[in-house]
Tab-separated table of N, CA and C in Angstrom:
chain	number	residue	atom	x	y	z
V	30	MET	N	-60.764	123.617	12.380
V	30	MET	CA	-59.399	124.113	12.313
V	30	MET	C	-58.658	123.357	11.218
V	31	LYS	N	-57.927	124.064	10.393
V	31	LYS	CA	-57.115	123.467	9.350
V	31	LYS	C	-55.798	123.046	9.964
V	32	ALA	N	-55.637	121.747	10.172
V	32	ALA	CA	-54.535	121.255	10.972
V	32	ALA	C	-53.344	120.775	10.162
V	33	PHE	N	-53.578	120.038	9.099
V	33	PHE	CA	-52.470	119.433	8.381
V	33	PHE	C	-51.810	120.407	7.441
V	34	PHE	N	-50.533	120.238	7.299
V	34	PHE	CA	-49.755	121.008	6.360
V	34	PHE	C	-49.527	120.136	5.134
V	35	GLY	N	-49.515	120.771	3.990
V	35	GLY	CA	-49.324	120.040	2.747
V	35	GLY	C	-48.065	119.206	2.738
V	36	LYS	N	-47.020	119.652	3.416
V	36	LYS	CA	-45.753	118.925	3.410
V	36	LYS	C	-45.908	117.546	4.049
V	37	GLU	N	-46.695	117.440	5.110
V	37	GLU	CA	-46.941	116.135	5.728
V	37	GLU	C	-47.633	115.197	4.748
V	38	ILE	N	-48.627	115.712	4.072
V	38	ILE	CA	-49.375	114.911	3.108
V	38	ILE	C	-48.471	114.507	1.955
V	39	MET	N	-47.617	115.416	1.523
V	39	MET	CA	-46.726	115.120	0.410
V	39	MET	C	-45.765	113.990	0.753
V	40	GLN	N	-45.251	113.961	1.969
V	40	GLN	CA	-44.327	112.889	2.353
V	40	GLN	C	-45.046	111.535	2.351
V	41	ALA	N	-46.258	111.498	2.864
V	41	ALA	CA	-47.033	110.259	2.824
V	41	ALA	C	-47.359	109.882	1.381
V	42	ALA	N	-47.717	110.873	0.577
V	42	ALA	CA	-48.053	110.623	-0.830
V	42	ALA	C	-46.852	110.078	-1.583
V	43	ILE	N	-45.682	110.610	-1.323
V	43	ILE	CA	-44.463	110.148	-1.997
V	43	ILE	C	-44.225	108.674	-1.697
V	44	GLN	N	-44.363	108.278	-0.442
V	44	GLN	CA	-44.156	106.864	-0.079
V	44	GLN	C	-45.195	105.977	-0.759
V	45	ILE	N	-46.442	106.384	-0.716
V	45	ILE	CA	-47.514	105.599	-1.327
V	45	ILE	C	-47.298	105.485	-2.835
V	46	GLU	N	-46.957	106.579	-3.482
V	46	GLU	CA	-46.760	106.568	-4.931
V	46	GLU	C	-45.542	105.733	-5.327
V	47	ARG	N	-44.483	105.778	-4.527
V	47	ARG	CA	-43.310	104.929	-4.811
V	47	ARG	C	-43.695	103.456	-4.766
V	48	ASN	N	-44.485	103.086	-3.771
V	48	ASN	CA	-44.920	101.698	-3.678
V	48	ASN	C	-45.862	101.342	-4.829
V	49	GLY	N	-46.708	102.274	-5.223
V	49	GLY	CA	-47.579	102.034	-6.370
V	49	GLY	C	-46.772	101.858	-7.643
V	50	GLN	N	-45.762	102.686	-7.819
V	50	GLN	CA	-44.889	102.567	-8.993
V	50	GLN	C	-44.216	101.191	-9.012
V	51	ALA	N	-43.704	100.755	-7.866
V	51	ALA	CA	-43.049	99.448	-7.781
V	51	ALA	C	-44.037	98.329	-8.121
V	52	PHE	N	-45.265	98.449	-7.633
V	52	PHE	CA	-46.298	97.453	-7.927
V	52	PHE	C	-46.572	97.393	-9.424
V	53	TYR	N	-46.835	98.544	-10.030
V	53	TYR	CA	-47.158	98.565	-11.455
V	53	TYR	C	-45.977	98.087	-12.301
V	54	ASP	N	-44.755	98.465	-11.922
V	54	ASP	CA	-43.554	97.989	-12.635
V	54	ASP	C	-43.445	96.470	-12.571
V	55	GLU	N	-43.600	95.942	-11.373
V	55	GLU	CA	-43.451	94.502	-11.172
V	55	GLU	C	-44.511	93.722	-11.946
V	56	VAL	N	-45.757	94.159	-11.904
V	56	VAL	CA	-46.813	93.458	-12.642
V	56	VAL	C	-46.540	93.538	-14.139
V	57	SER	N	-46.116	94.707	-14.622
V	57	SER	CA	-45.870	94.829	-16.065
V	57	SER	C	-44.733	93.914	-16.517
V	58	ARG	N	-43.777	93.637	-15.642
V	58	ARG	CA	-42.685	92.706	-15.976
V	58	ARG	C	-43.152	91.251	-15.918
V	59	GLN	N	-44.079	90.941	-15.027
V	59	GLN	CA	-44.499	89.555	-14.809
V	59	GLN	C	-45.550	89.056	-15.791
V	60	THR	N	-46.402	89.933	-16.257
V	60	THR	CA	-47.568	89.484	-17.023
V	60	THR	C	-47.227	89.139	-18.474
V	61	ASP	N	-47.979	88.192	-18.994
V	61	ASP	CA	-47.889	87.844	-20.407
V	61	ASP	C	-48.958	88.565	-21.222
V	62	ASP	N	-49.882	89.204	-20.530
V	62	ASP	CA	-50.992	89.897	-21.184
V	62	ASP	C	-50.514	91.264	-21.679
V	63	ARG	N	-50.537	91.444	-22.990
V	63	ARG	CA	-50.023	92.674	-23.599
V	63	ARG	C	-50.750	93.923	-23.097
V	64	LYS	N	-52.093	93.849	-22.984
V	64	LYS	CA	-52.873	95.013	-22.559
V	64	LYS	C	-52.563	95.372	-21.108
V	65	ILE	N	-52.482	94.365	-20.246
V	65	ILE	CA	-52.141	94.616	-18.837
V	65	ILE	C	-50.748	95.246	-18.758
V	66	ARG	N	-49.790	94.666	-19.507
V	66	ARG	CA	-48.424	95.194	-19.496
V	66	ARG	C	-48.404	96.662	-19.928
V	67	GLU	N	-49.140	96.965	-20.978
V	67	GLU	CA	-49.183	98.336	-21.498
V	67	GLU	C	-49.765	99.310	-20.466
V	68	VAL	N	-50.903	98.963	-19.889
V	68	VAL	CA	-51.559	99.851	-18.917
V	68	VAL	C	-50.704	100.003	-17.661
V	69	PHE	N	-50.201	98.886	-17.134
V	69	PHE	CA	-49.441	98.947	-15.888
V	69	PHE	C	-48.091	99.639	-16.087
V	70	SER	N	-47.476	99.454	-17.228
V	70	SER	CA	-46.227	100.156	-17.519
V	70	SER	C	-46.461	101.667	-17.574
V	71	ASP	N	-47.563	102.064	-18.200
V	71	ASP	CA	-47.903	103.482	-18.271
V	71	ASP	C	-48.242	104.049	-16.887
V	72	LEU	N	-48.983	103.286	-16.083
V	72	LEU	CA	-49.303	103.736	-14.725
V	72	LEU	C	-48.031	103.872	-13.888
V	73	ALA	N	-47.087	102.957	-14.060
V	73	ALA	CA	-45.810	103.049	-13.329
V	73	ALA	C	-45.079	104.332	-13.716
V	74	ALA	N	-45.074	104.648	-14.997
V	74	ALA	CA	-44.420	105.878	-15.453
V	74	ALA	C	-45.117	107.108	-14.875
V	75	GLN	N	-46.446	107.069	-14.808
V	75	GLN	CA	-47.185	108.189	-14.234
V	75	GLN	C	-46.916	108.325	-12.739
V	76	GLU	N	-46.864	107.193	-12.036
V	76	GLU	CA	-46.565	107.250	-10.601
V	76	GLU	C	-45.165	107.829	-10.381
V	77	LYS	N	-44.227	107.456	-11.224
V	77	LYS	CA	-42.860	108.001	-11.125
V	77	LYS	C	-42.881	109.514	-11.316
V	78	GLU	N	-43.652	109.968	-12.277
V	78	GLU	CA	-43.789	111.414	-12.517
V	78	GLU	C	-44.470	112.094	-11.337
V	79	HIS	N	-45.470	111.440	-10.750
V	79	HIS	CA	-46.142	112.003	-9.572
V	79	HIS	C	-45.158	112.177	-8.430
V	80	VAL	N	-44.302	111.178	-8.214
V	80	VAL	CA	-43.299	111.280	-7.145
V	80	VAL	C	-42.419	112.508	-7.387
V	81	ALA	N	-41.952	112.686	-8.612
V	81	ALA	CA	-41.097	113.841	-8.927
V	81	ALA	C	-41.847	115.151	-8.693
V	82	GLN	N	-43.106	115.200	-9.110
V	82	GLN	CA	-43.898	116.415	-8.908
V	82	GLN	C	-44.178	116.650	-7.431
V	83	PHE	N	-44.460	115.583	-6.695
V	83	PHE	CA	-44.719	115.716	-5.264
V	83	PHE	C	-43.479	116.222	-4.533
V	84	GLN	N	-42.310	115.734	-4.941
V	84	GLN	CA	-41.074	116.186	-4.301
V	84	GLN	C	-40.840	117.681	-4.554
V	85	LYS	N	-41.118	118.119	-5.767
V	85	LYS	CA	-40.991	119.553	-6.073
V	85	LYS	C	-41.971	120.374	-5.239
V	86	LEU	N	-43.218	119.910	-5.181
V	86	LEU	CA	-44.229	120.618	-4.398
V	86	LEU	C	-43.855	120.628	-2.915
V	87	SER	N	-43.373	119.513	-2.424
V	87	SER	CA	-43.010	119.397	-1.016
V	87	SER	C	-41.923	120.400	-0.642
V	88	ASP	N	-40.992	120.625	-1.536
V	88	ASP	CA	-39.909	121.579	-1.276
V	88	ASP	C	-40.424	123.009	-1.113
V	89	ARG	N	-41.586	123.296	-1.695
V	89	ARG	CA	-42.152	124.646	-1.619
V	89	ARG	C	-43.087	124.845	-0.435
V	90	LEU	N	-43.453	123.768	0.230
V	90	LEU	CA	-44.405	123.864	1.323
V	90	LEU	C	-43.689	124.064	2.649
V	91	LEU	N	-44.415	124.624	3.580
V	91	LEU	CA	-43.853	124.882	4.904
V	91	LEU	C	-43.792	123.611	5.726
V	92	ASP	N	-42.824	123.548	6.636
V	92	ASP	CA	-42.770	122.454	7.589
V	92	ASP	C	-43.902	122.630	8.591
V	93	PRO	N	-44.434	121.526	9.096
V	93	PRO	CA	-45.495	121.632	10.095
V	93	PRO	C	-44.942	122.134	11.421
V	94	PRO	N	-45.801	122.678	12.255
V	94	PRO	CA	-45.341	123.166	13.550
V	94	PRO	C	-44.979	122.005	14.467
V	95	GLU	N	-44.152	122.269	15.451
V	95	GLU	CA	-43.764	121.253	16.428
V	95	GLU	C	-44.671	121.360	17.648
V	96	GLY	N	-44.651	120.358	18.490
V	96	GLY	CA	-45.417	120.400	19.728
V	96	GLY	C	-46.402	119.261	19.833
V	97	MET	N	-47.080	119.196	20.969
V	97	MET	CA	-48.015	118.111	21.246
V	97	MET	C	-49.134	118.045	20.222
V	98	GLU	N	-49.688	119.178	19.857
V	98	GLU	CA	-50.758	119.190	18.866
V	98	GLU	C	-50.273	118.563	17.561
V	99	ARG	N	-49.043	118.844	17.199
V	99	ARG	CA	-48.429	118.293	15.997
V	99	ARG	C	-48.371	116.762	16.088
V	100	GLU	N	-48.072	116.244	17.281
V	100	GLU	CA	-48.006	114.798	17.468
V	100	GLU	C	-49.379	114.158	17.246
V	101	ASP	N	-50.430	114.829	17.720
V	101	ASP	CA	-51.778	114.315	17.503
V	101	ASP	C	-52.101	114.248	16.013
V	102	TYR	N	-51.707	115.255	15.277
V	102	TYR	CA	-51.941	115.266	13.840
V	102	TYR	C	-51.175	114.140	13.161
V	103	ALA	N	-49.951	113.919	13.608
V	103	ALA	CA	-49.148	112.839	13.037
V	103	ALA	C	-49.800	111.483	13.299
V	104	LEU	N	-50.369	111.301	14.480
V	104	LEU	CA	-51.064	110.058	14.794
V	104	LEU	C	-52.279	109.868	13.878
V	105	TYR	N	-53.008	110.954	13.652
V	105	TYR	CA	-54.173	110.887	12.773
V	105	TYR	C	-53.745	110.517	11.350
V	106	LEU	N	-52.710	111.170	10.870
V	106	LEU	CA	-52.190	110.904	9.536
V	106	LEU	C	-51.744	109.446	9.426
V	107	ASP	N	-51.041	108.969	10.444
V	107	ASP	CA	-50.573	107.591	10.435
V	107	ASP	C	-51.750	106.622	10.411
V	108	GLN	N	-52.801	106.914	11.156
V	108	GLN	CA	-53.972	106.038	11.175
V	108	GLN	C	-54.649	106.012	9.816
V	109	LEU	N	-54.773	107.152	9.170
V	109	LEU	CA	-55.371	107.182	7.837
V	109	LEU	C	-54.564	106.335	6.864
V	110	ALA	N	-53.263	106.405	6.973
V	110	ALA	CA	-52.389	105.672	6.054
V	110	ALA	C	-52.229	104.208	6.446
V	111	SER	N	-52.488	103.874	7.701
V	111	SER	CA	-52.167	102.532	8.187
V	111	SER	C	-52.915	101.415	7.470
V	112	GLU	N	-54.081	101.701	6.966
V	112	GLU	CA	-54.861	100.675	6.278
V	112	GLU	C	-54.587	100.659	4.775
V	113	HIS	N	-53.707	101.521	4.314
V	113	HIS	CA	-53.423	101.599	2.882
V	113	HIS	C	-52.729	100.332	2.418
V	114	VAL	N	-53.159	99.815	1.284
V	114	VAL	CA	-52.627	98.560	0.765
V	114	VAL	C	-51.121	98.638	0.515
V	115	PHE	N	-50.585	99.818	0.238
V	115	PHE	CA	-49.163	99.965	-0.070
V	115	PHE	C	-48.451	100.904	0.896
V	116	LYS	N	-48.823	100.899	2.148
V	116	LYS	CA	-48.195	101.828	3.101
V	116	LYS	C	-46.741	101.478	3.389
V	117	GLU	N	-46.461	100.209	3.606
V	117	GLU	CA	-45.120	99.796	4.010
V	117	GLU	C	-44.148	99.849	2.840
V	118	ASP	N	-42.929	100.244	3.128
V	118	ASP	CA	-41.886	100.275	2.114
V	118	ASP	C	-41.687	98.870	1.546
V	119	GLY	N	-41.649	98.750	0.244
V	119	GLY	CA	-41.470	97.454	-0.404
V	119	GLY	C	-42.760	96.678	-0.614
V	120	SER	N	-43.872	97.207	-0.126
V	120	SER	CA	-45.128	96.473	-0.231
V	120	SER	C	-45.631	96.377	-1.666
V	121	GLY	N	-45.275	97.330	-2.514
V	121	GLY	CA	-45.724	97.298	-3.904
V	121	GLY	C	-45.200	96.074	-4.634
V	122	GLN	N	-43.906	95.851	-4.567
V	122	GLN	CA	-43.314	94.685	-5.232
V	122	GLN	C	-43.809	93.382	-4.603
V	123	ARG	N	-43.875	93.362	-3.285
V	123	ARG	CA	-44.315	92.151	-2.597
V	123	ARG	C	-45.728	91.778	-3.028
V	124	ARG	N	-46.626	92.757	-3.052
V	124	ARG	CA	-48.009	92.477	-3.424
V	124	ARG	C	-48.111	92.065	-4.894
V	125	ALA	N	-47.287	92.645	-5.760
V	125	ALA	CA	-47.303	92.257	-7.175
V	125	ALA	C	-46.907	90.792	-7.328
V	126	ARG	N	-45.923	90.366	-6.575
V	126	ARG	CA	-45.470	88.963	-6.647
V	126	ARG	C	-46.528	88.007	-6.099
V	127	GLU	N	-47.355	88.483	-5.187
V	127	GLU	CA	-48.402	87.644	-4.601
V	127	GLU	C	-49.622	87.505	-5.517
V	128	ALA	N	-49.766	88.410	-6.482
V	128	ALA	CA	-50.911	88.345	-7.390
V	128	ALA	C	-50.815	87.065	-8.220
V	129	LYS	N	-51.869	86.285	-8.207
V	129	LYS	CA	-51.858	84.984	-8.876
V	129	LYS	C	-52.305	85.063	-10.337
V	130	SER	N	-52.890	86.187	-10.720
V	130	SER	CA	-53.401	86.332	-12.086
V	130	SER	C	-53.477	87.811	-12.442
V	131	ALA	N	-53.743	88.056	-13.721
V	131	ALA	CA	-53.937	89.430	-14.179
V	131	ALA	C	-55.155	90.048	-13.493
V	132	VAL	N	-56.183	89.254	-13.276
V	132	VAL	CA	-57.383	89.744	-12.589
V	132	VAL	C	-57.026	90.186	-11.173
V	133	ASP	N	-56.211	89.382	-10.474
V	133	ASP	CA	-55.762	89.760	-9.125
V	133	ASP	C	-54.963	91.059	-9.160
V	134	ALA	N	-54.079	91.190	-10.145
V	134	ALA	CA	-53.242	92.388	-10.241
V	134	ALA	C	-54.089	93.632	-10.486
V	135	VAL	N	-55.069	93.522	-11.354
V	135	VAL	CA	-55.949	94.665	-11.618
V	135	VAL	C	-56.748	95.002	-10.363
V	136	ALA	N	-57.234	93.989	-9.669
V	136	ALA	CA	-57.987	94.226	-8.426
V	136	ALA	C	-57.104	94.918	-7.386
V	137	LEU	N	-55.847	94.522	-7.271
V	137	LEU	CA	-54.927	95.196	-6.344
V	137	LEU	C	-54.669	96.637	-6.762
V	138	GLY	N	-54.520	96.870	-8.069
V	138	GLY	CA	-54.341	98.235	-8.559
V	138	GLY	C	-55.539	99.107	-8.228
V	139	ILE	N	-56.729	98.557	-8.404
V	139	ILE	CA	-57.960	99.286	-8.066
V	139	ILE	C	-57.985	99.591	-6.574
V	140	GLN	N	-57.634	98.600	-5.743
V	140	GLN	CA	-57.612	98.822	-4.298
V	140	GLN	C	-56.600	99.898	-3.927
V	141	PHE	N	-55.434	99.878	-4.554
V	141	PHE	CA	-54.410	100.900	-4.318
V	141	PHE	C	-54.952	102.294	-4.607
V	142	GLU	N	-55.581	102.452	-5.749
V	142	GLU	CA	-56.089	103.773	-6.126
V	142	GLU	C	-57.236	104.206	-5.207
V	143	LYS	N	-58.107	103.266	-4.832
V	143	LYS	CA	-59.205	103.601	-3.916
V	143	LYS	C	-58.666	103.982	-2.542
V	144	ASP	N	-57.688	103.226	-2.038
V	144	ASP	CA	-57.076	103.556	-0.746
V	144	ASP	C	-56.441	104.936	-0.779
V	145	THR	N	-55.778	105.234	-1.882
V	145	THR	CA	-55.118	106.530	-2.015
V	145	THR	C	-56.145	107.655	-2.045
V	146	LEU	N	-57.239	107.453	-2.768
V	146	LEU	CA	-58.301	108.461	-2.789
V	146	LEU	C	-58.890	108.680	-1.395
V	147	LEU	N	-59.157	107.599	-0.682
V	147	LEU	CA	-59.698	107.736	0.672
V	147	LEU	C	-58.728	108.502	1.576
V	148	PHE	N	-57.456	108.227	1.430
V	148	PHE	CA	-56.428	108.913	2.209
V	148	PHE	C	-56.480	110.421	1.948
V	149	PHE	N	-56.488	110.799	0.674
V	149	PHE	CA	-56.489	112.220	0.341
V	149	PHE	C	-57.815	112.895	0.675
V	150	TYR	N	-58.927	112.215	0.452
V	150	TYR	CA	-60.220	112.789	0.824
V	150	TYR	C	-60.326	112.981	2.334
V	151	GLY	N	-59.789	112.055	3.096
V	151	GLY	CA	-59.824	112.177	4.549
V	151	GLY	C	-59.033	113.351	5.072
V	152	LEU	N	-57.988	113.707	4.364
V	152	LEU	CA	-57.146	114.817	4.801
V	152	LEU	C	-57.565	116.169	4.226
V	153	HIS	N	-58.247	116.148	3.109
V	153	HIS	CA	-58.561	117.402	2.406
V	153	HIS	C	-59.189	118.475	3.294
V	154	PRO	N	-60.199	118.147	4.109
V	154	PRO	CA	-60.819	119.212	4.916
V	154	PRO	C	-59.898	119.775	5.997
V	155	LEU	N	-58.818	119.079	6.297
V	155	LEU	CA	-57.921	119.513	7.366
V	155	LEU	C	-56.706	120.289	6.867
V	156	VAL	N	-56.585	120.437	5.571
V	156	VAL	CA	-55.429	121.112	4.988
V	156	VAL	C	-55.688	122.610	4.926
V	157	ARG	N	-54.644	123.381	5.199
V	157	ARG	CA	-54.767	124.833	5.105
V	157	ARG	C	-55.240	125.228	3.708
V	158	GLY	N	-56.054	126.255	3.639
V	158	GLY	CA	-56.674	126.681	2.390
V	158	GLY	C	-55.727	126.884	1.232
V	159	GLU	N	-54.593	127.506	1.480
V	159	GLU	CA	-53.656	127.788	0.385
V	159	GLU	C	-52.979	126.522	-0.142
V	160	GLU	N	-53.063	125.433	0.613
V	160	GLU	CA	-52.442	124.184	0.176
V	160	GLU	C	-53.466	123.175	-0.347
V	161	GLN	N	-54.751	123.515	-0.302
V	161	GLN	CA	-55.769	122.597	-0.799
V	161	GLN	C	-55.639	122.297	-2.292
V	162	PRO	N	-55.209	123.222	-3.137
V	162	PRO	CA	-55.031	122.867	-4.551
V	162	PRO	C	-54.033	121.726	-4.767
V	163	VAL	N	-53.049	121.595	-3.890
V	163	VAL	CA	-52.094	120.488	-3.985
V	163	VAL	C	-52.843	119.169	-3.814
V	164	VAL	N	-53.674	119.078	-2.791
V	164	VAL	CA	-54.432	117.859	-2.527
V	164	VAL	C	-55.460	117.636	-3.635
V	165	ASP	N	-56.069	118.702	-4.137
V	165	ASP	CA	-57.025	118.576	-5.242
V	165	ASP	C	-56.368	117.922	-6.459
V	166	GLN	N	-55.131	118.312	-6.757
V	166	GLN	CA	-54.413	117.728	-7.898
V	166	GLN	C	-54.122	116.252	-7.658
V	167	LEU	N	-53.721	115.902	-6.450
V	167	LEU	CA	-53.467	114.503	-6.111
V	167	LEU	C	-54.738	113.676	-6.323
V	168	ILE	N	-55.846	114.186	-5.847
V	168	ILE	CA	-57.127	113.487	-5.979
V	168	ILE	C	-57.485	113.295	-7.446
V	169	GLN	N	-57.299	114.297	-8.258
V	169	GLN	CA	-57.633	114.191	-9.685
V	169	GLN	C	-56.802	113.106	-10.369
V	170	TRP	N	-55.509	113.077	-10.101
V	170	TRP	CA	-54.645	112.051	-10.699
V	170	TRP	C	-55.093	110.650	-10.296
V	171	GLU	N	-55.397	110.474	-9.026
V	171	GLU	CA	-55.795	109.147	-8.555
V	171	GLU	C	-57.142	108.727	-9.139
V	172	LYS	N	-58.056	109.661	-9.312
V	172	LYS	CA	-59.334	109.351	-9.949
V	172	LYS	C	-59.112	108.848	-11.376
V	173	GLU	N	-58.224	109.500	-12.093
V	173	GLU	CA	-57.930	109.096	-13.475
V	173	GLU	C	-57.360	107.685	-13.514
V	174	HIS	N	-56.472	107.367	-12.580
V	174	HIS	CA	-55.893	106.019	-12.525
V	174	HIS	C	-56.967	104.987	-12.206
V	175	LEU	N	-57.809	105.292	-11.237
V	175	LEU	CA	-58.872	104.361	-10.852
V	175	LEU	C	-59.790	104.079	-12.037
V	176	LEU	N	-60.205	105.113	-12.731
V	176	LEU	CA	-61.093	104.943	-13.874
V	176	LEU	C	-60.436	104.076	-14.954
V	177	ARG	N	-59.167	104.302	-15.186
V	177	ARG	CA	-58.456	103.514	-16.199
V	177	ARG	C	-58.431	102.031	-15.819
V	178	LEU	N	-58.180	101.747	-14.554
V	178	LEU	CA	-58.142	100.356	-14.094
V	178	LEU	C	-59.525	99.704	-14.120
V	179	VAL	N	-60.547	100.459	-13.767
V	179	VAL	CA	-61.911	99.921	-13.808
V	179	VAL	C	-62.304	99.595	-15.244
V	180	ARG	N	-61.951	100.457	-16.163
V	180	ARG	CA	-62.224	100.173	-17.584
V	180	ARG	C	-61.509	98.897	-18.017
V	181	LEU	N	-60.257	98.746	-17.599
V	181	LEU	CA	-59.494	97.555	-17.931
V	181	LEU	C	-60.159	96.310	-17.348
V	182	LYS	N	-60.600	96.396	-16.126
V	182	LYS	CA	-61.268	95.264	-15.472
V	182	LYS	C	-62.500	94.825	-16.261
V	183	HIS	N	-63.276	95.783	-16.727
V	183	HIS	CA	-64.508	95.459	-17.444
V	183	HIS	C	-64.245	94.884	-18.836
V	184	ARG	N	-63.050	95.059	-19.348
V	184	ARG	CA	-62.701	94.485	-20.650
V	184	ARG	C	-62.065	93.109	-20.525
V	185	MET	N	-61.798	92.693	-19.306
V	185	MET	CA	-61.129	91.401	-19.094
V	185	MET	C	-62.142	90.263	-19.192
V	186	PRO	N	-61.654	89.103	-19.642
V	186	PRO	CA	-62.567	87.935	-19.721
V	186	PRO	C	-62.944	87.420	-18.350
C-alpha cells in the first residue's frame, strides 16, 4: 500500500535541508581552507534553493489523510528521521561549531547527505505513484551533493 503523501516528506525534507544549509554556511564561515569554503558555500546555496523548491512543491501536494492509520505513518516517518544527523532544529550550526577540522566538517557533510539519502530511499516505496517523481528529484540532488563531498574528501591531505 502506498501510504505516505509527498507533502509529509516535503515537510521533513524542508527541515533537514534548512539544517544542512545552516551547517554548510557555518563551516564556510569558519574555515580557512579556500576549497572547503568554496564547496560548502556552494552547497549552502544549493540547499537554500532546495528549500525554496520543496516549499513550492509542497504547496501543490495534497494533505495526508487524518485518522489512526495516519498516526502510524507519522510514527514511521519520525523514526526514519530520528537518526538523521541534522533532524533537530539548529543542529546544523551546532554540529558545524563542533567540527574540529576541515576533515571533520567534510565527514559530517558526507554523513548528512548519506542520512538524507537513506531517509528518502526508505520512504520512496511508500509514496503514492504520482508523487514519486518528487522523491526521485530529492534523491538525485542528494546523490550529487554526496559525490561532490566524497571527491573533496579524496583530494584532502
